[in-house]
PDB file of C-alpha atoms in Angstrom:
ATOM      1  CA  MET A  47      89.190 160.478  26.330  1.00 74.00           C
ATOM      2  CA  VAL A  48      85.939 158.217  25.041  1.00 78.00           C
ATOM      3  CA  MET A  49      87.566 154.664  25.109  1.00 74.00           C
ATOM      4  CA  GLN A  50      85.081 152.808  22.525  1.00 77.00           C
ATOM      5  CA  ASN A  51      82.906 153.601  20.125  1.00 81.00           C
ATOM      6  CA  ILE A  52      79.549 155.060  21.485  1.00 78.00           C
ATOM      7  CA  GLU A  53      77.763 156.594  18.564  1.00 77.00           C
ATOM      8  CA  MET A  54      79.533 156.830  15.112  1.00 76.00           C
ATOM      9  CA  ASP A  55      77.488 159.043  13.613  1.00 76.00           C
ATOM     10  CA  LEU A  56      77.699 161.681  16.046  1.00 75.00           C
ATOM     11  CA  ASP A  57      81.525 161.093  15.961  1.00 75.00           C
ATOM     12  CA  ILE A  58      81.416 159.758  19.800  1.00 78.00           C
ATOM     13  CA  THR A  59      84.034 157.336  18.963  1.00 78.00           C
ATOM     14  CA  ASN A  60      87.302 155.518  20.458  1.00 76.00           C
ATOM     15  CA  GLY A  61      89.528 158.399  21.111  1.00 76.00           C
ATOM     16  CA  ALA A  62      87.378 161.382  21.195  1.00 80.00           C
ATOM     17  CA  ARG A  63      88.491 164.095  23.633  1.00 81.00           C
ATOM     18  CA  GLY A  64      87.047 166.355  25.711  1.00 83.00           C
ATOM     19  CA  ALA A  65      86.114 167.288  29.491  1.00 84.00           C
ATOM     20  CA  ILE A  66      83.630 166.547  31.989  1.00 86.00           C
ATOM     21  CA  VAL A  67      81.341 169.015  32.753  1.00 88.00           C
ATOM     22  CA  ASP A  68      79.096 167.884  35.371  1.00 88.00           C
ATOM     23  CA  ILE A  69      78.515 164.714  37.185  1.00 86.00           C
ATOM     24  CA  VAL A  70      74.776 163.526  37.877  1.00 87.00           C
ATOM     25  CA  LEU A  71      74.869 161.532  41.260  1.00 86.00           C
ATOM     26  CA  HIS A  72      72.599 158.640  41.988  1.00 88.00           C
ATOM     27  CA  ALA A  73      69.489 159.672  43.899  1.00 89.00           C
ATOM     28  CA  ASP A  74      70.527 157.961  46.941  1.00 88.00           C
ATOM     29  CA  GLU A  75      73.926 159.500  47.226  1.00 83.00           C
ATOM     30  CA  PRO A  76      73.978 161.834  50.273  1.00 75.00           C
ATOM     31  CA  PRO A  77      74.362 165.764  48.832  1.00 72.00           C
ATOM     32  CA  MET A  78      77.846 167.015  48.704  1.00 69.00           C
ATOM     33  CA  THR A  79      78.839 169.386  51.665  1.00 68.00           C
ATOM     34  CA  PRO A  80      80.348 172.662  51.349  1.00 61.00           C
ATOM     35  CA  ILE A  81      82.972 172.095  53.647  1.00 64.00           C
ATOM     36  CA  ASN A  82      85.094 169.333  51.657  1.00 66.00           C
ATOM     37  CA  GLY A  83      83.489 168.742  48.427  1.00 64.00           C
ATOM     38  CA  ILE A  84      83.973 164.984  48.697  1.00 68.00           C
ATOM     39  CA  VAL A  85      81.450 162.248  48.297  1.00 66.00           C
ATOM     40  CA  CYS A  86      81.985 158.777  48.973  1.00 76.00           C
ATOM     41  CA  LEU A  87      79.882 157.140  46.370  1.00 80.00           C
ATOM     42  CA  GLN A  88      77.655 154.234  47.553  1.00 84.00           C
ATOM     43  CA  ASN A  89      76.025 154.048  43.626  1.00 86.00           C
ATOM     44  CA  LEU A  90      77.703 154.625  40.314  1.00 87.00           C
ATOM     45  CA  PRO A  91      76.984 158.195  38.805  1.00 89.00           C
ATOM     46  CA  ILE A  92      73.741 158.050  36.319  1.00 90.00           C
ATOM     47  CA  PHE A  93      75.332 159.890  33.832  1.00 89.00           C
ATOM     48  CA  LEU A  94      78.407 162.119  33.070  1.00 87.00           C
ATOM     49  CA  LEU A  95      77.656 165.539  31.189  1.00 87.00           C
ATOM     50  CA  VAL A  96      80.753 165.495  28.800  1.00 85.00           C
ATOM     51  CA  LYS A  97      81.760 168.529  26.235  1.00 85.00           C
ATOM     52  CA  LEU A  98      83.540 166.858  23.111  1.00 83.00           C
ATOM     53  CA  ASN A  99      85.949 168.941  21.279  1.00 77.00           C
ATOM     54  CA  ARG A 100      84.025 167.986  18.168  1.00 71.00           C
ATOM     55  CA  MET A 101      80.378 167.138  17.564  1.00 68.00           C
ATOM     56  CA  GLN A 102      76.939 168.317  17.364  1.00 56.00           C
ATOM     57  CA  CYS A 103      74.271 166.785  19.578  1.00 58.00           C
ATOM     58  CA  GLU A 104      70.743 167.353  21.106  1.00 54.00           C
ATOM     59  CA  SER A 105      69.480 171.109  20.994  1.00 56.00           C
ATOM     60  CA  THR A 106      68.410 170.763  24.509  1.00 62.00           C
ATOM     61  CA  LEU A 107      72.194 170.477  25.662  1.00 63.00           C
ATOM     62  CA  ASP A 108      74.908 173.095  24.778  1.00 68.00           C
ATOM     63  CA  THR A 109      76.895 172.554  21.683  1.00 71.00           C
ATOM     64  CA  CYS A 110      78.955 169.524  21.827  1.00 74.00           C
ATOM     65  CA  VAL A 111      77.976 168.365  25.572  1.00 79.00           C
ATOM     66  CA  ILE A 112      76.413 164.783  25.722  1.00 77.00           C
ATOM     67  CA  PRO A 113      75.500 162.469  28.370  1.00 81.00           C
ATOM     68  CA  VAL A 114      77.778 159.532  28.764  1.00 82.00           C
ATOM     69  CA  GLU A 115      76.053 156.476  30.746  1.00 84.00           C
ATOM     70  CA  PRO A 116      78.004 153.688  32.287  1.00 86.00           C
ATOM     71  CA  VAL A 117      78.356 150.279  30.351  1.00 85.00           C
ATOM     72  CA  CYS A 118      77.932 147.369  31.573  1.00 86.00           C
ATOM     73  CA  LYS A 119      80.632 144.404  30.999  1.00 86.00           C
ATOM     74  CA  SER A 120      80.616 140.764  32.244  1.00 89.00           C
ATOM     75  CA  HIS A 121      83.016 138.077  32.390  1.00 88.00           C
ATOM     76  CA  CYS A 122      82.510 134.151  33.270  1.00 90.00           C
ATOM     77  CA  ILE A 123      85.031 132.739  35.589  1.00 91.00           C
ATOM     78  CA  HIS A 124      85.608 128.903  35.742  1.00 92.00           C
ATOM     79  CA  TYR A 125      87.295 127.443  38.622  1.00 92.00           C
ATOM     80  CA  LYS A 126      87.253 123.932  40.910  1.00 92.00           C
ATOM     81  CA  THR A 127      85.853 123.945  44.055  1.00 92.00           C
ATOM     82  CA  SER A 128      87.632 122.833  47.049  1.00 93.00           C
ATOM     83  CA  GLU A 129      85.177 119.670  46.739  1.00 94.00           C
ATOM     84  CA  GLY A 130      86.938 119.425  43.169  1.00 93.00           C
ATOM     85  CA  SER A 131      83.627 120.008  41.133  1.00 94.00           C
ATOM     86  CA  ASP A 132      83.288 122.623  38.411  1.00 94.00           C
ATOM     87  CA  ALA A 133      81.845 125.567  39.364  1.00 93.00           C
ATOM     88  CA  THR A 134      81.053 129.024  37.260  1.00 93.00           C
ATOM     89  CA  HIS A 135      80.472 132.414  38.303  1.00 91.00           C
ATOM     90  CA  THR A 136      79.734 135.578  36.466  1.00 92.00           C
ATOM     91  CA  VAL A 137      81.413 138.798  37.050  1.00 89.00           C
ATOM     92  CA  LYS A 138      79.511 141.781  36.210  1.00 88.00           C
ATOM     93  CA  TRP A 139      80.908 145.650  36.345  1.00 84.00           C
ATOM     94  CA  HIS A 140      79.728 148.838  35.323  1.00 84.00           C
ATOM     95  CA  GLN A 141      81.885 151.620  33.982  1.00 84.00           C
ATOM     96  CA  PHE A 142      82.020 154.819  32.065  1.00 84.00           C
ATOM     97  CA  PRO A 143      83.665 154.148  28.624  1.00 81.00           C
ATOM     98  CA  MET A 144      86.041 157.033  29.376  1.00 78.00           C
ATOM     99  CA  THR A 145      89.486 157.669  30.932  1.00 71.00           C
ATOM    100  CA  SER A 146      91.573 160.740  31.918  1.00 70.00           C
ATOM    101  CA  ALA A 147      93.914 161.504  28.993  1.00 63.00           C
ATOM    102  CA  TYR A 148      97.213 162.967  29.931  1.00 64.00           C
ATOM    103  CA  ALA A 149      98.870 161.130  27.318  1.00 65.00           C
ATOM    104  CA  PHE A 150      97.806 158.461  24.994  1.00 67.00           C
ATOM    105  CA  THR A 151      98.913 156.201  22.164  1.00 68.00           C
ATOM    106  CA  ASP A 152      99.568 157.102  18.240  1.00 69.00           C
ATOM    107  CA  TYR A 153      96.651 154.903  18.008  1.00 64.00           C
ATOM    108  CA  HIS A 154      94.157 157.319  19.474  1.00 66.00           C
ATOM    109  CA  ALA A 155      95.701 160.156  18.351  1.00 71.00           C
ATOM    110  CA  GLN A 156      95.764 159.185  14.679  1.00 72.00           C
ATOM    111  CA  GLY A 157      93.850 161.767  12.588  1.00 73.00           C
ATOM    112  CA  GLN A 158      93.421 164.555  15.226  1.00 74.00           C
ATOM    113  CA  THR A 159      95.352 167.864  15.438  1.00 77.00           C
ATOM    114  CA  LEU A 160      96.692 168.354  18.964  1.00 77.00           C
ATOM    115  CA  PRO A 161      97.117 172.075  20.026  1.00 79.00           C
ATOM    116  CA  TYR A 162     100.321 171.043  22.166  1.00 80.00           C
ATOM    117  CA  VAL A 163     102.147 167.810  21.396  1.00 81.00           C
ATOM    118  CA  ILE A 164     104.892 166.131  23.569  1.00 82.00           C
ATOM    119  CA  VAL A 165     106.428 163.042  21.796  1.00 83.00           C
ATOM    120  CA  ASP A 166     108.170 160.151  23.387  1.00 83.00           C
ATOM    121  CA  ILE A 167     109.813 158.280  20.685  1.00 82.00           C
ATOM    122  CA  ALA A 168     112.578 156.710  22.915  1.00 81.00           C
ATOM    123  CA  LYS A 169     113.266 153.010  22.680  1.00 79.00           C
ATOM    124  CA  LEU A 170     110.544 150.397  24.094  1.00 76.00           C
ATOM    125  CA  PRO A 171     111.279 148.197  26.634  1.00 76.00           C
ATOM    126  CA  SER A 172     109.460 145.497  24.406  1.00 76.00           C
ATOM    127  CA  GLY A 173     108.277 145.833  20.624  1.00 76.00           C
ATOM    128  CA  GLY A 174     109.349 148.679  18.535  1.00 77.00           C
ATOM    129  CA  LEU A 175     108.396 151.795  16.467  1.00 81.00           C
ATOM    130  CA  ASN A 176     108.329 151.806  12.992  1.00 82.00           C
ATOM    131  CA  LEU A 177     107.946 154.678  10.171  1.00 85.00           C
ATOM    132  CA  PHE A 178     103.722 154.762  10.551  1.00 83.00           C
ATOM    133  CA  ASN A 179     104.435 155.602  14.498  1.00 81.00           C
ATOM    134  CA  LEU A 180     106.677 158.141  13.762  1.00 84.00           C
ATOM    135  CA  TYR A 181     104.977 159.766  11.317  1.00 84.00           C
ATOM    136  CA  VAL A 182     101.695 159.848  13.228  1.00 82.00           C
ATOM    137  CA  ALA A 183     103.256 160.800  16.604  1.00 81.00           C
ATOM    138  CA  LEU A 184     105.380 163.561  14.809  1.00 84.00           C
ATOM    139  CA  SER A 185     102.806 164.819  12.575  1.00 85.00           C
ATOM    140  CA  ARG A 186      99.757 165.466  15.206  1.00 80.00           C
ATOM    141  CA  SER A 187     100.646 168.999  16.156  1.00 81.00           C
ATOM    142  CA  SER A 188      99.948 171.967  13.917  1.00 82.00           C
ATOM    143  CA  GLY A 189     103.677 173.299  13.777  1.00 83.00           C
ATOM    144  CA  GLN A 190     107.043 172.984  14.887  1.00 84.00           C
ATOM    145  CA  GLU A 191     106.425 175.612  17.656  1.00 86.00           C
ATOM    146  CA  MET A 192     104.002 173.570  19.167  1.00 84.00           C
ATOM    147  CA  ILE A 193     105.885 170.298  19.718  1.00 85.00           C
ATOM    148  CA  ARG A 194     108.408 168.952  21.790  1.00 85.00           C
ATOM    149  CA  LEU A 195     110.211 165.903  22.325  1.00 84.00           C
ATOM    150  CA  LEU A 196     110.288 164.201  25.867  1.00 82.00           C
ATOM    151  CA  ARG A 197     113.777 162.768  25.591  1.00 82.00           C
ATOM    152  CA  ASP A 198     116.757 161.636  23.456  1.00 84.00           C
ATOM    153  CA  PHE A 199     115.837 158.840  20.884  1.00 83.00           C
ATOM    154  CA  GLU A 200     118.042 156.916  18.345  1.00 84.00           C
ATOM    155  CA  ASP A 201     118.851 158.252  15.138  1.00 84.00           C
ATOM    156  CA  THR A 202     118.241 154.797  13.557  1.00 84.00           C
ATOM    157  CA  LEU A 203     114.261 154.910  13.790  1.00 82.00           C
ATOM    158  CA  PHE A 204     114.679 157.514  10.970  1.00 84.00           C
ATOM    159  CA  LYS A 205     116.978 155.474   8.834  1.00 85.00           C
ATOM    160  CA  SER A 206     115.018 152.284   8.577  1.00 84.00           C
ATOM    161  CA  THR A 207     112.989 151.206   5.753  1.00 86.00           C
ATOM    162  CA  HIS A 208     109.505 149.339   5.740  1.00 85.00           C
ATOM    163  CA  ALA A 209     109.188 145.396   6.059  1.00 84.00           C
ATOM    164  CA  ALA A 210     109.938 143.962   2.860  1.00 88.00           C
ATOM    165  CA  ASP A 211     106.189 142.406   2.838  1.00 91.00           C
ATOM    166  CA  LEU A 212     104.765 145.935   2.554  1.00 88.00           C
ATOM    167  CA  LEU A 213     106.997 147.100   0.033  1.00 90.00           C
ATOM    168  CA  ALA A 214     106.255 144.009  -2.235  1.00 94.00           C
ATOM    169  CA  GLU A 215     102.513 144.899  -1.604  1.00 95.00           C
ATOM    170  CA  ASP A 216     102.946 148.639  -2.523  1.00 94.00           C
ATOM    171  CA  ASN A 217     104.574 147.312  -5.528  1.00 95.00           C
ATOM    172  CA  CYS A 218     101.449 144.860  -6.567  1.00 96.00           C
ATOM    173  CA  LEU A 219      99.369 147.949  -5.613  1.00 96.00           C
ATOM    174  CA  LEU A 220     101.221 150.250  -8.240  1.00 96.00           C
ATOM    175  CA  LEU A 221     101.149 146.924 -10.960  1.00 97.00           C
ATOM    176  CA  LEU A 222      97.113 146.950 -10.201  1.00 97.00           C
ATOM    177  CA  ASP A 223      96.806 150.407 -10.764  1.00 96.00           C
ATOM    178  CA  GLY A 224      98.597 150.724 -14.272  1.00 96.00           C
ATOM    179  CA  GLU A 225      96.563 147.722 -15.144  1.00 96.00           C
ATOM    180  CA  MET A 226      93.541 149.624 -14.157  1.00 96.00           C
ATOM    181  CA  VAL A 227      94.469 153.080 -15.788  1.00 95.00           C
ATOM    182  CA  ALA A 228      95.425 150.962 -19.246  1.00 94.00           C
ATOM    183  CA  TRP A 229      92.054 149.289 -19.376  1.00 94.00           C
ATOM    184  CA  TRP A 230      90.193 152.333 -18.555  1.00 93.00           C
ATOM    185  CA  SER A 231      91.857 154.257 -21.127  1.00 91.00           C
ATOM    186  CA  HIS A 232      91.058 151.459 -23.292  1.00 90.00           C
ATOM    187  CA  ILE A 233      87.451 151.427 -22.683  1.00 89.00           C
ATOM    188  CA  ALA A 234      87.198 155.386 -23.300  1.00 84.00           C
ATOM    189  CA  VAL A 235      89.067 155.131 -26.425  1.00 82.00           C
ATOM    190  CA  SER A 236      86.444 152.348 -27.350  1.00 80.00           C
ATOM    191  CA  LYS A 237      83.530 154.396 -26.445  1.00 80.00           C
ATOM    192  CA  ALA A 238      85.045 157.295 -28.236  1.00 75.00           C
ATOM    193  CA  LEU A 239      84.794 155.256 -31.434  1.00 71.00           C
TER     194      LEU A 239
END
């Protein structure tokens, strides 16, 4: 799963799913031995070839296959030395903007139809689920034959209501919509005369 927006126009975005097709190693890496197929890397691979579930890219690559390069992030650490003076160090790391996705949150699943879904809507140790979370989680599959619930859940989740502020905002939007429809009707009648 892609973990950050790489190229919005090509739909290579946070939450995009796919499979790694090839790993292109750094030129200084030793060749893989056919005995065990294990390489202890000294350098980060140059790029990964990833076949995304949906997108079209360069004609030189197979359909939906893209190279994903590592990204560089940095963070400054401010601290006091043993002598008491202020010091700063910058830590840089290089990492591929991807992660294995055996499971992911409703946030990453939003807008996707998944072939098989196992949903966990049990009570969380902290925070909680609302009706929006439930809708996103339970509507990701293409049918009831393709979805399973991981464990029991509290029935009260489905008996809850939306937050009062949200309901008030919905009512406000309904009023504004009514005003807009009335205004537009008035304009249309005025133009017809």
